[in-house]
XYZ file of C-alpha atoms in Angstrom:
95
model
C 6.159 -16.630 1.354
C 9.481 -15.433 2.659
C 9.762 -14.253 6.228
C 11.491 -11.237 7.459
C 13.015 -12.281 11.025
C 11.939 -11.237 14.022
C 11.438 -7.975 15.647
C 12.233 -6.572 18.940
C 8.574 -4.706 18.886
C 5.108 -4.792 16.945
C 6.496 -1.026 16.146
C 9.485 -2.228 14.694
C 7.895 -4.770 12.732
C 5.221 -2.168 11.179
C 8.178 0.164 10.463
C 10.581 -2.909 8.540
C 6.847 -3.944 7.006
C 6.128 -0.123 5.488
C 9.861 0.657 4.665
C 8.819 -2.592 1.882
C 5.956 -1.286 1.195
C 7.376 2.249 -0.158
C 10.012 0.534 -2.084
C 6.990 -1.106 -4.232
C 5.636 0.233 -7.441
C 4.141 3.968 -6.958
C 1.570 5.733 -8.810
C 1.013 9.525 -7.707
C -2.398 11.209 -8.652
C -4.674 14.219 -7.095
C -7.678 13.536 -5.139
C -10.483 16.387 -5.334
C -13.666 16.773 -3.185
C -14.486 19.842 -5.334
C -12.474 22.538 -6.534
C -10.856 23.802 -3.742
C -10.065 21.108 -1.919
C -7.691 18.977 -3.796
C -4.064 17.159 -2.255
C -1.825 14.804 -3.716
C -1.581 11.304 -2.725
C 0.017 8.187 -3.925
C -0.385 4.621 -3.977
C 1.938 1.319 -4.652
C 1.516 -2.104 -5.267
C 2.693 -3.151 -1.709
C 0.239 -3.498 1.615
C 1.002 -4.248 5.056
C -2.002 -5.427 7.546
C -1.408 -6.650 11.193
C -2.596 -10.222 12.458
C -2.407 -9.572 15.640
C -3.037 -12.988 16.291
C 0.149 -14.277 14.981
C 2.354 -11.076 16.235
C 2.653 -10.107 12.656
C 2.149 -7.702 9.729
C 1.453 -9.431 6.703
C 3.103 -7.928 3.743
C 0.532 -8.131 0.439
C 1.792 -7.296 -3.492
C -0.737 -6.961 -5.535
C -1.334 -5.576 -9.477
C -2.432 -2.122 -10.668
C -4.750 -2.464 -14.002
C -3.234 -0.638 -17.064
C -6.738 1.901 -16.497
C -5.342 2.256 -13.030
C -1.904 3.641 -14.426
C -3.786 6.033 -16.515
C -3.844 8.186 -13.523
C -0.640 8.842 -12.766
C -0.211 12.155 -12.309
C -3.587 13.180 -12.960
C -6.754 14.565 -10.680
C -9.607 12.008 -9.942
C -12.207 11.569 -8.017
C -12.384 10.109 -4.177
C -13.917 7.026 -5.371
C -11.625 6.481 -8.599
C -8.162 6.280 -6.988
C -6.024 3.203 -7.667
C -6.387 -0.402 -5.924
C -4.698 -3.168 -6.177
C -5.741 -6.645 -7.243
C -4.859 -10.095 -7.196
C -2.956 -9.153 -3.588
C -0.928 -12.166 -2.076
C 0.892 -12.334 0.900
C 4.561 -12.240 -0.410
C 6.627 -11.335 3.575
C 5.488 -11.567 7.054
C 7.133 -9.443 9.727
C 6.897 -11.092 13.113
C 7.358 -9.326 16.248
């Protein structure tokens, strides 16, 4: 696990922590409720999550599954959209 540094602020922590989050793998795809109400979204291999009890955000990498990439560009359902697996903590941003 590689740490990050320190921040000045939990804010600027969550901000270095999400900046390496976007630069992760991305997979875009639609989300519909029905057929009116559909809005793009994305996902990427990359997760940050606070531990507030050791004044960090952890910063997780995980795997997509190849069925996962199949939806790349395409409209799913809510409860089909992309997650990650196998996620490890890979950086921690302390504040």
């Amino acid at each position: 696990m590689v740490g990050c540094g320190k921040y000045a602020s939990r804010e600027q922590a969550k901000i270095a922590c999400d900046k390496w989050k976007d630069k992760g793998e991305r997979i875009d795809y639609l989300v519909h409720f029905s057929d009116s109400d559909t809005y793009e979204k994305y996902v990427t291999d990359r997760a940050c999550k606070l531990e507030e009890a050791t004044s960090q955000f952890l910063g997780f990498q995980g795997e997509f599954s190849r069925k996962q990439r199949e939806v790349e560009g395409e409209r799913t359902a809510y409860l089909d959209v992309p997650e990650l697996i196998n996620l490890k903590v890979v950086k921690r941003f302390y504040y």
